[in-house]
Coordinates of C-alpha atoms and ligand atoms in Angstrom, one line a residue:
M30 CA 48.7 -3.4 94.3
S31 CA 48.6 -7.0 95.4
H32 CA 47.1 -7.9 98.8
E33 CA 50.5 -9.2 99.8
T34 CA 52.4 -6.0 98.9
E35 CA 49.8 -3.9 100.6
S36 CA 50.2 -5.9 103.8
H37 CA 54.0 -5.6 103.7
L38 CA 53.8 -1.9 103.2
L39 CA 51.4 -1.7 106.2
S40 CA 53.7 -3.6 108.5
L41 CA 56.6 -1.4 107.3
S42 CA 54.7 1.7 108.2
E43 CA 53.7 0.3 111.5
A44 CA 57.3 -0.6 112.2
I45 CA 58.4 3.0 111.4
A46 CA 55.7 4.5 113.6
G47 CA 56.7 2.2 116.4
L48 CA 60.4 3.1 116.1
S49 CA 59.5 6.8 116.1
A50 CA 57.4 6.4 119.2
T51 CA 60.2 4.5 120.9
T52 CA 62.7 7.2 119.9
Q53 CA 60.4 9.9 121.4
Q54 CA 60.0 8.0 124.6
L55 CA 63.8 7.6 124.9
H56 CA 64.2 11.3 124.4
R57 CA 61.6 12.0 127.1
L58 CA 63.7 9.8 129.4
G59 CA 66.7 11.9 128.6
I60 CA 68.4 9.1 126.5
E61 CA 69.8 10.8 123.5
F62 CA 71.8 7.9 122.1
L63 CA 71.9 4.2 122.2
P64 CA 75.2 2.4 122.7
V65 CA 76.9 1.7 119.4
G66 CA 80.0 -0.1 120.8
D67 CA 80.7 -3.6 119.6
P68 CA 78.8 -5.9 122.1
E69 CA 81.5 -8.5 121.5
A70 CA 84.3 -6.1 122.5
G71 CA 83.8 -6.3 126.3
K72 CA 83.5 -10.1 126.2
V73 CA 86.5 -10.9 128.2
W74 CA 85.6 -8.5 130.9
L75 CA 81.9 -9.5 130.9
H76 CA 82.9 -13.1 131.0
E77 CA 85.0 -12.6 134.1
H78 CA 82.0 -11.0 135.9
T79 CA 79.0 -12.7 134.7
Q80 CA 80.2 -16.2 133.9
R81 CA 82.6 -16.9 136.6
P82 CA 80.8 -16.9 140.0
E83 CA 83.9 -18.4 141.6
L84 CA 85.5 -14.9 141.4
I85 CA 82.8 -13.8 143.8
S86 CA 84.2 -15.0 147.1
P87 CA 81.9 -14.8 150.1
D88 CA 84.9 -13.3 152.1
S89 CA 85.0 -10.2 149.8
R90 CA 81.4 -9.4 150.8
T91 CA 82.2 -9.3 154.4
M92 CA 85.6 -7.6 154.6
A93 CA 85.3 -5.0 157.4
S94 CA 87.1 -2.2 155.6
G95 CA 86.7 -3.6 152.2
P96 CA 84.2 -3.0 149.4
R97 CA 80.5 -2.9 150.2
P98 CA 77.8 -3.9 147.8
S99 CA 76.4 -1.1 145.7
S100 CA 72.8 -0.1 146.2
S101 CA 72.2 -1.4 142.7
A102 CA 73.0 -4.9 144.1
T103 CA 70.4 -4.4 146.8
G104 CA 67.8 -3.1 144.4
A105 CA 67.6 0.3 146.2
P106 CA 68.0 3.4 144.1
P107 CA 71.5 4.9 144.3
S108 CA 71.9 8.1 146.3
V109 CA 73.9 11.2 145.4
E110 CA 76.4 13.0 147.6
S111 CA 77.8 16.4 146.8
A112 CA 81.5 17.0 146.8
S113 CA 80.8 19.7 149.4
P114 CA 81.4 18.2 152.9
N115 CA 78.5 20.2 154.3
R116 CA 76.0 18.8 151.9
E117 CA 73.5 16.2 153.0
P118 CA 73.3 13.0 150.9
S119 CA 70.1 13.2 148.9
S120 CA 68.2 11.2 146.3
L121 CA 69.2 11.3 142.7
G122 CA 67.7 14.4 141.1
S123 CA 68.7 17.0 138.6
E124 CA 68.5 19.8 141.2
L125 CA 71.7 18.3 142.7
L126 CA 73.5 18.8 139.5
E127 CA 72.9 22.5 139.7
S128 CA 75.6 22.6 142.4
S129 CA 76.9 25.9 143.8
N130 CA 79.7 25.9 141.3
P131 CA 78.2 24.7 138.0
Y132 CA 80.2 24.6 134.8
P133 CA 79.9 27.8 132.8
E134 CA 77.9 27.4 129.6
A135 CA 79.2 24.7 127.2
L136 CA 81.3 25.9 124.4
P137 CA 80.8 24.9 120.8
L138 CA 83.1 21.9 119.9
A139 CA 85.5 24.0 117.7
D140 CA 86.1 26.4 120.7
R141 CA 86.7 23.4 123.0
Q142 CA 89.2 22.0 120.6
R143 CA 91.0 25.3 120.3
R144 CA 91.2 25.9 124.0
M145 CA 92.1 22.3 124.7
C146 CA 95.1 22.6 122.3
R147 CA 96.2 25.7 124.0
L148 CA 96.0 24.0 127.4
A149 CA 97.9 21.0 126.2
A150 CA 100.7 23.3 124.9
E151 CA 100.7 25.0 128.3
V152 CA 100.9 21.6 130.1
A153 CA 103.8 20.5 127.8
G154 CA 105.8 23.5 128.9
C155 CA 104.9 23.3 132.6
T156 CA 107.8 23.2 135.1
A157 CA 105.8 23.8 138.3
C158 CA 106.9 20.5 140.0
P159 CA 110.7 20.2 140.1
G160 CA 110.6 16.6 141.3
L161 CA 108.6 15.5 138.3
V162 CA 110.1 17.7 135.6
Q163 CA 113.5 16.2 136.1
S164 CA 112.4 12.6 135.5
R165 CA 109.5 12.9 133.0
T166 CA 110.1 12.0 129.4
Q167 CA 107.0 14.1 128.4
T168 CA 103.7 15.2 129.8
V169 CA 100.6 13.1 129.5
F170 CA 97.7 15.5 128.9
G171 CA 94.7 13.2 128.4
E172 CA 92.8 12.1 125.3
G173 CA 89.3 11.3 124.0
D174 CA 86.1 12.9 122.8
L175 CA 85.8 16.5 123.8
A176 CA 82.0 16.1 123.8
A177 CA 82.2 12.9 125.9
K178 CA 79.4 12.1 128.2
V179 CA 81.7 10.1 130.5
C180 CA 85.2 11.0 131.7
F181 CA 87.6 8.5 133.3
F182 CA 89.8 10.2 135.9
G183 CA 93.0 8.3 136.8
E184 CA 95.9 9.0 139.1
A185 CA 99.2 9.7 137.3
P186 CA 101.1 8.5 134.2
G187 CA 103.2 5.3 134.7
A188 CA 106.2 4.2 132.7
D189 CA 104.3 3.3 129.5
E190 CA 102.3 6.5 129.6
D191 CA 105.5 8.5 130.1
R192 CA 107.1 6.9 127.1
Q193 CA 104.1 7.2 124.8
G194 CA 102.6 10.5 126.1
R195 CA 99.1 8.9 126.3
P196 CA 97.1 8.0 129.4
F197 CA 96.3 4.4 130.3
V198 CA 98.3 2.6 127.6
G199 CA 100.0 0.0 129.8
R200 CA 98.6 -3.1 131.5
S201 CA 96.1 -1.2 133.6
G202 CA 95.2 0.8 130.4
E203 CA 94.3 -2.5 128.7
L204 CA 92.0 -3.4 131.5
L205 CA 90.5 0.1 131.5
T206 CA 89.8 -0.2 127.8
R207 CA 88.0 -3.5 128.4
M208 CA 86.0 -1.9 131.3
I209 CA 84.9 1.0 128.9
Q210 CA 84.0 -1.5 126.2
A211 CA 82.0 -3.6 128.7
C212 CA 79.9 -0.4 129.1
R213 CA 79.2 -0.7 125.4
L214 CA 81.3 2.4 124.8
A215 CA 84.4 2.7 122.6
R216 CA 87.5 4.2 124.2
E217 CA 87.3 7.0 121.6
E218 CA 83.9 7.9 122.9
V219 CA 85.0 8.8 126.4
Y220 CA 87.7 11.2 127.7
I221 CA 90.6 9.9 129.8
L222 CA 92.7 12.1 132.1
N223 CA 94.8 12.0 135.3
T224 CA 95.1 14.1 138.4
V225 CA 98.7 15.0 137.4
K226 CA 100.3 15.2 133.9
C227 CA 103.8 14.0 134.8
R228 CA 105.0 10.6 135.9
P229 CA 106.0 10.5 139.6
P230 CA 109.4 8.7 139.9
H231 CA 109.1 5.0 140.8
N232 CA 105.4 5.3 140.4
R233 CA 105.0 6.9 143.9
N234 CA 101.7 8.7 144.5
P235 CA 101.7 12.4 143.5
D236 CA 102.3 14.6 146.6
R237 CA 100.1 17.4 147.9
D238 CA 102.1 20.1 146.2
E239 CA 102.1 18.3 142.9
L240 CA 98.3 17.7 143.1
G241 CA 97.8 21.3 143.9
N242 CA 100.0 22.6 141.1
C243 CA 98.3 20.4 138.5
R244 CA 94.7 20.8 139.7
H245 CA 93.8 23.8 137.5
F246 CA 94.7 21.8 134.4
F247 CA 92.3 18.9 135.0
E248 CA 89.6 21.4 136.3
T249 CA 89.9 23.3 133.0
Q250 CA 89.7 20.0 131.0
L251 CA 86.5 19.0 132.8
E252 CA 85.1 22.5 132.4
L253 CA 85.6 22.3 128.6
I254 CA 84.2 18.8 128.2
H255 CA 81.2 19.3 130.6
P256 CA 80.9 15.5 131.1
E257 CA 77.6 14.2 132.5
Y258 CA 79.6 11.5 134.5
I259 CA 83.1 11.3 135.9
V260 CA 84.5 7.9 137.0
C261 CA 87.2 8.3 139.6
L262 CA 89.6 5.4 139.3
G263 CA 91.1 4.8 142.7
A264 CA 91.6 6.7 145.9
V265 CA 94.0 9.4 144.7
A266 CA 91.6 10.5 141.9
A267 CA 88.5 10.3 144.2
H268 CA 90.2 12.2 147.0
T269 CA 91.5 14.9 144.6
L270 CA 88.2 15.4 142.9
L271 CA 85.8 15.2 145.8
N272 CA 88.1 16.6 148.6
S273 CA 87.4 13.5 150.6
K274 CA 89.6 11.2 152.7
A275 CA 87.2 8.3 152.7
S276 CA 88.3 5.0 151.2
V277 CA 87.2 3.8 147.8
G278 CA 85.2 1.1 149.6
Q279 CA 83.3 3.8 151.5
L280 CA 82.8 6.1 148.5
R281 CA 81.8 3.6 145.9
G282 CA 78.3 2.3 145.2
R283 CA 76.6 5.7 145.0
F284 CA 76.8 9.0 143.0
H285 CA 78.7 12.0 144.2
V286 CA 78.7 15.5 142.5
Y287 CA 81.4 17.6 141.1
R288 CA 80.1 20.8 139.6
N289 CA 77.4 19.6 137.1
S290 CA 78.8 16.1 136.8
K291 CA 77.7 12.9 138.6
V292 CA 80.7 11.2 140.0
V293 CA 81.2 7.4 140.4
V294 CA 84.1 6.2 142.5
T295 CA 85.5 2.7 141.7
Y296 CA 88.7 0.8 142.0
H297 CA 91.8 1.6 140.0
P298 CA 92.5 -0.9 137.2
S299 CA 96.0 -1.6 138.6
Y300 CA 94.3 -2.5 141.9
L301 CA 91.9 -4.8 140.0
L302 CA 94.9 -6.5 138.4
R303 CA 96.3 -7.2 141.8
E304 CA 93.0 -8.1 143.4
P305 CA 90.8 -9.7 140.8
K306 CA 88.1 -10.4 143.4
A307 CA 87.4 -6.7 143.5
K308 CA 86.4 -6.7 139.9
R309 CA 82.8 -7.6 140.7
F310 CA 82.5 -4.4 142.7
A311 CA 83.9 -2.4 139.8
W312 CA 81.5 -4.1 137.6
D313 CA 78.6 -3.1 139.9
D314 CA 79.8 0.5 139.8
L315 CA 79.9 0.5 136.0
R316 CA 76.4 -1.0 135.9
M317 CA 75.2 1.7 138.2
L318 CA 76.7 4.3 135.9
M319 CA 75.1 2.8 132.8
A320 CA 71.7 2.1 134.4
D321 CA 71.6 5.8 135.3
Q322 CA 71.8 6.5 131.5
G323 CA 69.1 4.0 130.8
V324 CA 71.5 1.3 129.6
I325 CA 71.0 -2.1 131.4
L326 CA 74.1 -4.2 131.1
Ligands
URA17 N1 97.5 4.7 135.9 C1 96.9 6.0 136.0 O1 96.3 6.3 137.0 N2 96.9 6.7 134.9 C2 97.5 6.3 133.8 O2 97.5 7.1 132.8 C3 98.1 5.1 133.8 C4 98.1 4.3 134.8
SF4_18 FE1 103.1 21.0 135.7 FE2 101.3 19.2 136.3 FE3 103.6 18.3 135.5 FE4 103.4 19.5 137.9 S1 102.5 17.5 137.2 S2 105.0 19.9 136.3 S3 101.8 21.0 137.5 S4 102.1 19.5 134.3

């Protein structure tokens, strides 16, 4: 073997050993996958947040009841708050995720698929909310990877979703897809669902009865998926999941807990379309989510 071939083989084996050590280190840190999404895909979204400082108005930082900078922006570690109103905020730790109402043991994927199909059929035939059943075209169950690490939790289907039977397919859906891609995830890798499965007429907020009637459906979906993270999009989603009345501005910027999932609260894409200045706060929230998984955006 020539000296040159020998040294190539040596550097190859060194590279393999290095890669294996890196993989082991990532596993020790709890990182089981590296993002595979197309880094180009979130370009538009990233561009708006990282390349256009003019979007960051000084006013938006000082709004009295408006968004507040996330702890990631201040360099402090994010804290975690439990959905339970009596629970004290505490530092990020796995013990918090063993909340008083943890998910039951995760089911194998085939069982999740079977149960999710049964649940979707139940939803399709549900007539619990007279005010919604009359006007809906069809129910919008939710979609995505049943083994997703991250779930995005929205409010209610709009006109486009009602027509297509899929969540977040209108204008706010396009923005949500870009937000997901900016996290270096593909839309198919996450799971997307709403607090209620039927479109409220004239896009009004779902009322208390409707939210109560539909709650067991999303609770079962989350139980089957066992997500590590749930991103609440907007106040209705956050209030419903966390039993809180605080504003998105007050809830965002730190982790909360729902069963065994860490919960991030951020602005609803339709709000972001109306208030583009708030996009930088949503971007901070997504960065906090990804940094917790060891992905620095
Ligand atoms: N807004 C939502 O909250 N959910 C959807 O599915 C679409 C728009
Ligand atoms: Fe049933 Fe939920 Fe639709 Fe109400 S919103 S009718 S509970 S599926």
